[in-house]
């Protein structure tokens, strides 16, 4: 069923998923195009959920940084003009620094063997602790939200995983431990074997993406009308690739896609209108097999910008939304 709608009186949630450097380079131009087609400002979302690099974007949006500013930054060659970020250095390199000889979260493996946490969560627990320097991420967030404080947005949820219990924690939710925004974002971006776990309130946390790429299911019981799911690690059109590393990436992507499928279905059963955005085949070719590779950032950004109009139109069509150019806004 399609409808020609004005969404100005709708409550909207925005779930921004994991995907590292490539995920940011894809997500921002896609969101920019969604804004243009719906005459909408992503900062106005009633709920913002961010996972891993999506947590960085959600935090910036919640602090008032516009998608236009982020788009200008990601489209630049090196030093961004609107964000405290240097694309030549802040992302690191295509490979992680030498990790510690210490597990990220060994209890996660034991829970995985008992079927208490998902397989990916368990596997990540036995990966070594990363030692990537998160200082650029901290400086970026602290530029917009004073250190030690939380987001000014009423409902900004930053997803991480407790590396002892394996439970998802949405920092910013009423049931979550108190945290500063910068600590929550760094915890959410705590990619196992790459970035260090982050201690908050006496417990340590890892990348929220090891349990769910977007955590959109948390919105099923909300009073939202529309949920925008931006999932860089999900794709329903995945081509085979003979490369060993590409095959590994495709296995992970299919695993993530199944999770997003379930979460979208849950939202739809709850009566939400879901706008599901994910990379096309063309963008996947630009991404390659290493989402962490900053050398592909500009290539991914250009590819995403090129296909964004079609990607967004397709997502809106699937959501049953017909654009009225004279009166369509969120």
Short mmCIF file of C-alpha atoms in Angstrom, two decimals:
data_model
loop_
_atom_site.label_atom_id
_atom_site.label_comp_id
_atom_site.label_asym_id
_atom_site.label_seq_id
_atom_site.Cartn_x
_atom_site.Cartn_y
_atom_site.Cartn_z
CA UNK A 1 0.00 0.00 0.00
CA UNK A 2 1.36 3.40 -0.96
CA UNK A 3 0.34 6.78 0.34
CA UNK A 4 0.98 10.34 -0.70
CA UNK A 5 1.87 11.73 2.69
CA UNK A 6 3.09 14.73 4.59
CA UNK A 7 5.15 13.51 7.52
CA UNK A 8 5.27 16.83 9.36
CA UNK A 9 2.99 15.43 12.08
CA UNK A 10 4.74 12.05 12.34
CA UNK A 11 7.11 10.88 15.06
CA UNK A 12 10.33 9.65 13.48
CA UNK A 13 13.17 7.47 14.70
CA UNK A 14 16.58 7.28 13.00
CA UNK A 15 18.78 4.21 13.51
CA UNK A 16 22.34 4.67 12.21
CA UNK A 17 24.30 1.46 11.85
CA UNK A 18 27.86 0.20 12.08
CA UNK A 19 30.25 0.21 9.15
CA UNK A 20 33.45 2.04 10.10
CA UNK A 21 35.06 4.46 7.63
CA UNK A 22 33.20 3.13 4.61
CA UNK A 23 29.95 3.13 6.55
CA UNK A 24 30.26 6.83 7.32
CA UNK A 25 31.27 7.63 3.74
CA UNK A 26 28.12 5.88 2.50
CA UNK A 27 25.65 6.91 5.23
CA UNK A 28 26.15 10.66 5.03
CA UNK A 29 25.40 11.19 1.30
CA UNK A 30 22.45 8.79 1.61
CA UNK A 31 21.06 10.82 4.51
CA UNK A 32 21.71 14.03 2.60
CA UNK A 33 19.65 12.71 -0.31
CA UNK A 34 16.88 11.53 2.03
CA UNK A 35 16.75 15.02 3.50
CA UNK A 36 16.46 16.55 0.04
CA UNK A 37 13.70 14.21 -1.11
CA UNK A 38 11.66 14.55 2.08
CA UNK A 39 12.53 18.18 2.91
CA UNK A 40 13.60 16.82 6.28
CA UNK A 41 16.37 17.58 8.76
CA UNK A 42 17.82 14.45 10.38
CA UNK A 43 18.53 16.45 13.54
CA UNK A 44 14.79 16.65 14.12
CA UNK A 45 14.40 12.88 14.61
CA UNK A 46 12.50 12.13 17.80
CA UNK A 47 14.86 9.25 18.61
CA UNK A 48 18.44 8.82 17.42
CA UNK A 49 20.10 5.41 17.72
CA UNK A 50 23.77 5.08 16.85
CA UNK A 51 25.94 1.98 16.61
CA UNK A 52 29.73 2.12 16.11
CA UNK A 53 30.40 4.70 13.38
CA UNK A 54 26.65 5.31 13.44
CA UNK A 55 27.15 6.38 17.06
CA UNK A 56 29.57 9.06 15.88
CA UNK A 57 27.02 10.35 13.37
CA UNK A 58 24.14 10.16 15.87
CA UNK A 59 26.16 12.04 18.48
CA UNK A 60 27.01 14.80 16.02
CA UNK A 61 23.39 15.09 14.86
CA UNK A 62 22.20 15.18 18.47
CA UNK A 63 24.63 18.02 19.16
CA UNK A 64 23.27 20.06 16.25
CA UNK A 65 25.82 19.27 13.53
CA UNK A 66 23.98 19.13 10.21
CA UNK A 67 24.24 16.44 7.56
CA UNK A 68 25.28 19.20 5.15
CA UNK A 69 28.34 19.90 7.30
CA UNK A 70 29.18 16.19 7.49
CA UNK A 71 28.70 15.84 3.75
CA UNK A 72 31.11 18.69 3.12
CA UNK A 73 33.63 17.09 5.46
CA UNK A 74 33.49 13.61 3.95
CA UNK A 75 33.62 15.02 0.45
CA UNK A 76 36.84 16.88 1.18
CA UNK A 77 40.24 15.45 0.40
CA UNK A 78 41.77 15.73 3.86
CA UNK A 79 41.10 18.33 6.59
CA UNK A 80 37.39 18.94 7.06
CA UNK A 81 36.08 22.47 7.35
CA UNK A 82 32.99 21.89 9.50
CA UNK A 83 34.22 19.14 11.82
CA UNK A 84 37.37 18.77 13.90
CA UNK A 85 38.59 15.88 11.77
CA UNK A 86 41.49 15.13 9.45
CA UNK A 87 40.65 12.38 6.98
CA UNK A 88 44.34 11.74 6.30
CA UNK A 89 45.13 10.83 9.91
CA UNK A 90 42.08 10.60 12.19
CA UNK A 91 40.72 7.33 10.76
CA UNK A 92 44.04 5.56 11.18
CA UNK A 93 45.25 3.15 8.49
CA UNK A 94 43.77 0.16 6.64
CA UNK A 95 45.16 -2.22 9.27
CA UNK A 96 44.96 -2.09 13.08
CA UNK A 97 47.90 -1.31 15.34
CA UNK A 98 49.46 -4.30 17.07
CA UNK A 99 46.84 -5.48 19.58
CA UNK A 100 47.39 -6.48 23.18
CA UNK A 101 47.99 -10.12 24.06
CA UNK A 102 44.71 -10.09 25.94
CA UNK A 103 41.20 -11.18 24.99
CA UNK A 104 38.57 -8.53 24.31
CA UNK A 105 36.00 -10.37 26.41
CA UNK A 106 36.57 -14.05 27.16
CA UNK A 107 33.25 -14.38 29.07
CA UNK A 108 31.50 -13.77 25.75
CA UNK A 109 32.95 -17.01 24.34
CA UNK A 110 31.68 -19.01 27.31
CA UNK A 111 28.25 -17.46 26.92
CA UNK A 112 28.35 -18.19 23.20
CA UNK A 113 29.08 -21.87 23.82
CA UNK A 114 26.01 -21.95 26.06
CA UNK A 115 23.92 -20.21 23.40
CA UNK A 116 23.41 -17.13 25.54
CA UNK A 117 24.84 -14.61 23.07
CA UNK A 118 24.88 -14.51 19.24
CA UNK A 119 27.76 -16.27 17.42
CA UNK A 120 29.44 -13.05 16.28
CA UNK A 121 29.40 -11.68 19.82
CA UNK A 122 31.07 -14.84 21.10
CA UNK A 123 33.74 -14.80 18.39
CA UNK A 124 34.57 -11.16 19.08
CA UNK A 125 35.17 -11.99 22.71
CA UNK A 126 38.26 -14.06 21.87
CA UNK A 127 39.76 -11.46 19.56
CA UNK A 128 42.65 -9.49 21.08
CA UNK A 129 42.11 -6.07 22.60
CA UNK A 130 42.83 -3.33 20.10
CA UNK A 131 45.09 -0.38 20.78
CA UNK A 132 43.92 2.20 18.24
CA UNK A 133 44.28 5.73 19.61
CA UNK A 134 40.75 7.12 20.01
CA UNK A 135 41.96 10.67 20.68
CA UNK A 136 40.65 12.06 17.34
CA UNK A 137 37.19 10.64 18.08
CA UNK A 138 37.23 12.16 21.56
CA UNK A 139 38.31 15.53 20.21
CA UNK A 140 35.55 15.44 17.59
CA UNK A 141 32.77 14.75 20.10
CA UNK A 142 34.17 17.11 22.75
CA UNK A 143 34.22 19.92 20.19
CA UNK A 144 30.41 19.81 20.11
CA UNK A 145 29.49 18.49 23.57
CA UNK A 146 31.60 19.49 26.59
CA UNK A 147 33.63 16.62 28.00
CA UNK A 148 31.82 14.73 30.71
CA UNK A 149 28.35 15.76 29.54
CA UNK A 150 25.61 13.93 27.68
CA UNK A 151 23.90 14.94 24.46
CA UNK A 152 21.42 17.83 24.53
CA UNK A 153 19.01 15.66 22.50
CA UNK A 154 16.22 14.13 24.58
CA UNK A 155 16.52 10.66 23.03
CA UNK A 156 20.01 9.91 21.76
CA UNK A 157 20.84 6.24 22.35
CA UNK A 158 24.41 5.06 21.82
CA UNK A 159 24.70 1.27 21.54
CA UNK A 160 27.50 -0.80 23.04
CA UNK A 161 27.93 -4.34 24.39
CA UNK A 162 28.94 -5.25 27.93
CA UNK A 163 31.96 -7.48 27.41
CA UNK A 164 31.21 -9.59 30.49
CA UNK A 165 27.47 -10.16 30.13
CA UNK A 166 27.14 -9.75 26.36
CA UNK A 167 24.09 -7.55 26.89
CA UNK A 168 23.33 -4.60 24.64
CA UNK A 169 23.40 -1.30 26.44
CA UNK A 170 21.82 1.80 24.97
CA UNK A 171 23.58 4.68 26.70
CA UNK A 172 21.13 7.55 26.97
CA UNK A 173 18.17 5.25 27.66
CA UNK A 174 16.56 5.43 31.11
CA UNK A 175 17.69 1.88 31.93
CA UNK A 176 21.35 2.46 31.01
CA UNK A 177 24.27 3.41 33.27
CA UNK A 178 25.24 7.06 33.37
CA UNK A 179 27.97 7.96 30.88
CA UNK A 180 29.43 10.92 29.09
CA UNK A 181 28.62 11.14 25.40
CA UNK A 182 32.27 10.85 24.39
CA UNK A 183 32.81 7.69 26.47
CA UNK A 184 29.64 6.10 25.09
CA UNK A 185 30.65 6.86 21.49
CA UNK A 186 34.14 5.43 22.00
CA UNK A 187 32.64 2.32 23.61
CA UNK A 188 30.22 1.91 20.71
CA UNK A 189 33.13 2.21 18.26
CA UNK A 190 35.22 -0.31 20.23
CA UNK A 191 35.87 -2.61 17.26
CA UNK A 192 37.41 -5.83 18.66
CA UNK A 193 41.09 -6.33 17.73
CA UNK A 194 41.18 -2.72 16.52
CA UNK A 195 39.97 -0.35 19.23
CA UNK A 196 40.24 -0.76 23.01
CA UNK A 197 37.26 -1.62 25.20
CA UNK A 198 36.02 1.39 27.18
CA UNK A 199 35.42 1.40 30.93
CA UNK A 200 32.22 3.08 32.09
CA UNK A 201 30.94 2.82 35.65
CA UNK A 202 33.21 -0.07 36.57
CA UNK A 203 32.34 -2.21 33.53
CA UNK A 204 33.89 -2.40 30.08
CA UNK A 205 32.14 -2.18 26.74
CA UNK A 206 32.75 -3.16 23.12
CA UNK A 207 31.37 -2.18 19.73
CA UNK A 208 27.57 -2.33 19.70
CA UNK A 209 27.70 -3.82 16.21
CA UNK A 210 28.89 -7.20 17.47
CA UNK A 211 25.31 -7.90 18.59
CA UNK A 212 23.21 -5.86 16.16
CA UNK A 213 24.25 -3.64 13.25
CA UNK A 214 21.50 -1.09 13.94
CA UNK A 215 19.47 -2.09 17.05
CA UNK A 216 16.34 -0.79 15.34
CA UNK A 217 14.30 -3.43 17.17
CA UNK A 218 14.49 -1.27 20.29
CA UNK A 219 11.98 1.06 18.63
CA UNK A 220 9.29 -1.59 18.12
CA UNK A 221 7.47 -0.73 21.35
CA UNK A 222 7.82 3.03 20.91
CA UNK A 223 5.15 5.49 19.82
CA UNK A 224 7.07 6.34 16.64
CA UNK A 225 5.25 6.37 13.32
CA UNK A 226 8.27 6.12 11.00
CA UNK A 227 11.67 4.49 11.50
CA UNK A 228 14.57 5.26 9.16
CA UNK A 229 17.08 2.40 9.20
CA UNK A 230 20.51 3.28 7.77
CA UNK A 231 22.45 0.01 7.60
CA UNK A 232 25.88 0.12 5.90
CA UNK A 233 26.56 -3.54 6.80
CA UNK A 234 23.29 -4.84 5.33
CA UNK A 235 22.68 -5.59 1.65
CA UNK A 236 20.01 -7.66 -0.04
CA UNK A 237 21.91 -7.61 -3.36
CA UNK A 238 25.28 -9.24 -2.68
CA UNK A 239 27.36 -10.47 -5.59
CA UNK A 240 29.84 -13.31 -5.17
CA UNK A 241 33.56 -12.52 -5.22
CA UNK A 242 36.41 -15.05 -5.65
CA UNK A 243 38.72 -13.20 -3.26
CA UNK A 244 39.14 -14.93 0.11
CA UNK A 245 38.88 -11.69 2.07
CA UNK A 246 35.83 -10.62 0.06
CA UNK A 247 34.18 -13.95 0.81
CA UNK A 248 34.75 -13.41 4.52
CA UNK A 249 33.24 -9.92 4.25
CA UNK A 250 30.23 -11.33 2.39
CA UNK A 251 29.65 -13.94 5.10
CA UNK A 252 29.65 -11.19 7.74
CA UNK A 253 27.40 -9.00 5.58
CA UNK A 254 24.85 -11.78 5.05
CA UNK A 255 24.85 -12.43 8.79
CA UNK A 256 24.21 -8.73 9.48
CA UNK A 257 21.54 -8.58 6.78
CA UNK A 258 19.57 -11.38 8.44
CA UNK A 259 19.59 -9.44 11.70
CA UNK A 260 18.35 -6.29 9.95
CA UNK A 261 15.68 -8.37 8.18
CA UNK A 262 14.36 -9.57 11.54
CA UNK A 263 14.44 -6.11 13.09
CA UNK A 264 12.65 -4.49 10.15
CA UNK A 265 10.01 -7.22 10.21
CA UNK A 266 9.50 -6.63 13.94
CA UNK A 267 9.05 -2.90 13.35
CA UNK A 268 6.58 -3.50 10.55
CA UNK A 269 4.56 -5.93 12.66
CA UNK A 270 4.42 -3.21 15.30
CA UNK A 271 2.82 -0.88 12.74
CA UNK A 272 5.86 1.28 11.98
CA UNK A 273 6.54 2.62 8.52
CA UNK A 274 10.16 1.58 7.84
CA UNK A 275 12.49 3.34 5.42
CA UNK A 276 15.33 0.83 4.98
CA UNK A 277 18.52 2.15 3.40
CA UNK A 278 21.49 -0.07 2.54
CA UNK A 279 24.37 -0.09 0.01
CA UNK A 280 23.75 -1.09 -3.59
CA UNK A 281 25.92 -3.49 -5.60
CA UNK A 282 27.80 -0.57 -7.15
CA UNK A 283 28.67 0.85 -3.74
CA UNK A 284 29.77 -2.56 -2.45
CA UNK A 285 32.33 -2.66 -5.25
CA UNK A 286 33.70 0.69 -4.08
CA UNK A 287 33.75 -0.49 -0.46
CA UNK A 288 35.69 -3.68 -1.15
CA UNK A 289 36.28 -6.09 1.73
CA UNK A 290 37.76 -3.77 4.37
CA UNK A 291 35.26 -1.31 5.84
CA UNK A 292 38.07 0.18 7.95
CA UNK A 293 40.23 1.23 4.99
CA UNK A 294 40.40 5.06 4.92
CA UNK A 295 41.99 4.90 1.47
CA UNK A 296 38.58 3.99 0.04
CA UNK A 297 36.68 6.73 1.86
CA UNK A 298 36.51 9.21 -1.02
CA UNK A 299 35.72 6.47 -3.56
CA UNK A 300 32.84 5.19 -1.44
CA UNK A 301 31.55 8.72 -0.87
CA UNK A 302 31.52 9.46 -4.60
CA UNK A 303 29.83 6.16 -5.44
CA UNK A 304 27.19 6.65 -2.74
CA UNK A 305 26.53 10.21 -3.89
CA UNK A 306 26.05 9.00 -7.46
CA UNK A 307 23.50 6.30 -6.61
CA UNK A 308 21.85 8.07 -3.65
CA UNK A 309 18.79 9.38 -5.57
CA UNK A 310 17.87 5.89 -6.80
CA UNK A 311 18.71 4.25 -3.46
CA UNK A 312 16.45 6.65 -1.56
CA UNK A 313 13.64 6.47 -4.12
CA UNK A 314 13.67 2.68 -3.91
CA UNK A 315 13.61 2.74 -0.10
CA UNK A 316 10.71 5.20 -0.04
CA UNK A 317 8.80 3.09 -2.54
CA UNK A 318 9.32 -0.03 -0.41
CA UNK A 319 8.09 1.93 2.61
CA UNK A 320 4.93 2.85 0.74
CA UNK A 321 5.78 6.54 0.57
CA UNK A 322 4.96 8.55 -2.54
CA UNK A 323 6.63 11.95 -2.59
CA UNK A 324 4.44 15.00 -3.02
CA UNK A 325 6.99 17.63 -3.99
CA UNK A 326 4.61 20.38 -2.97
CA UNK A 327 4.02 19.15 0.57
CA UNK A 328 6.25 16.41 1.89
CA UNK A 329 8.26 17.02 5.00
CA UNK A 330 9.22 15.37 8.25
#
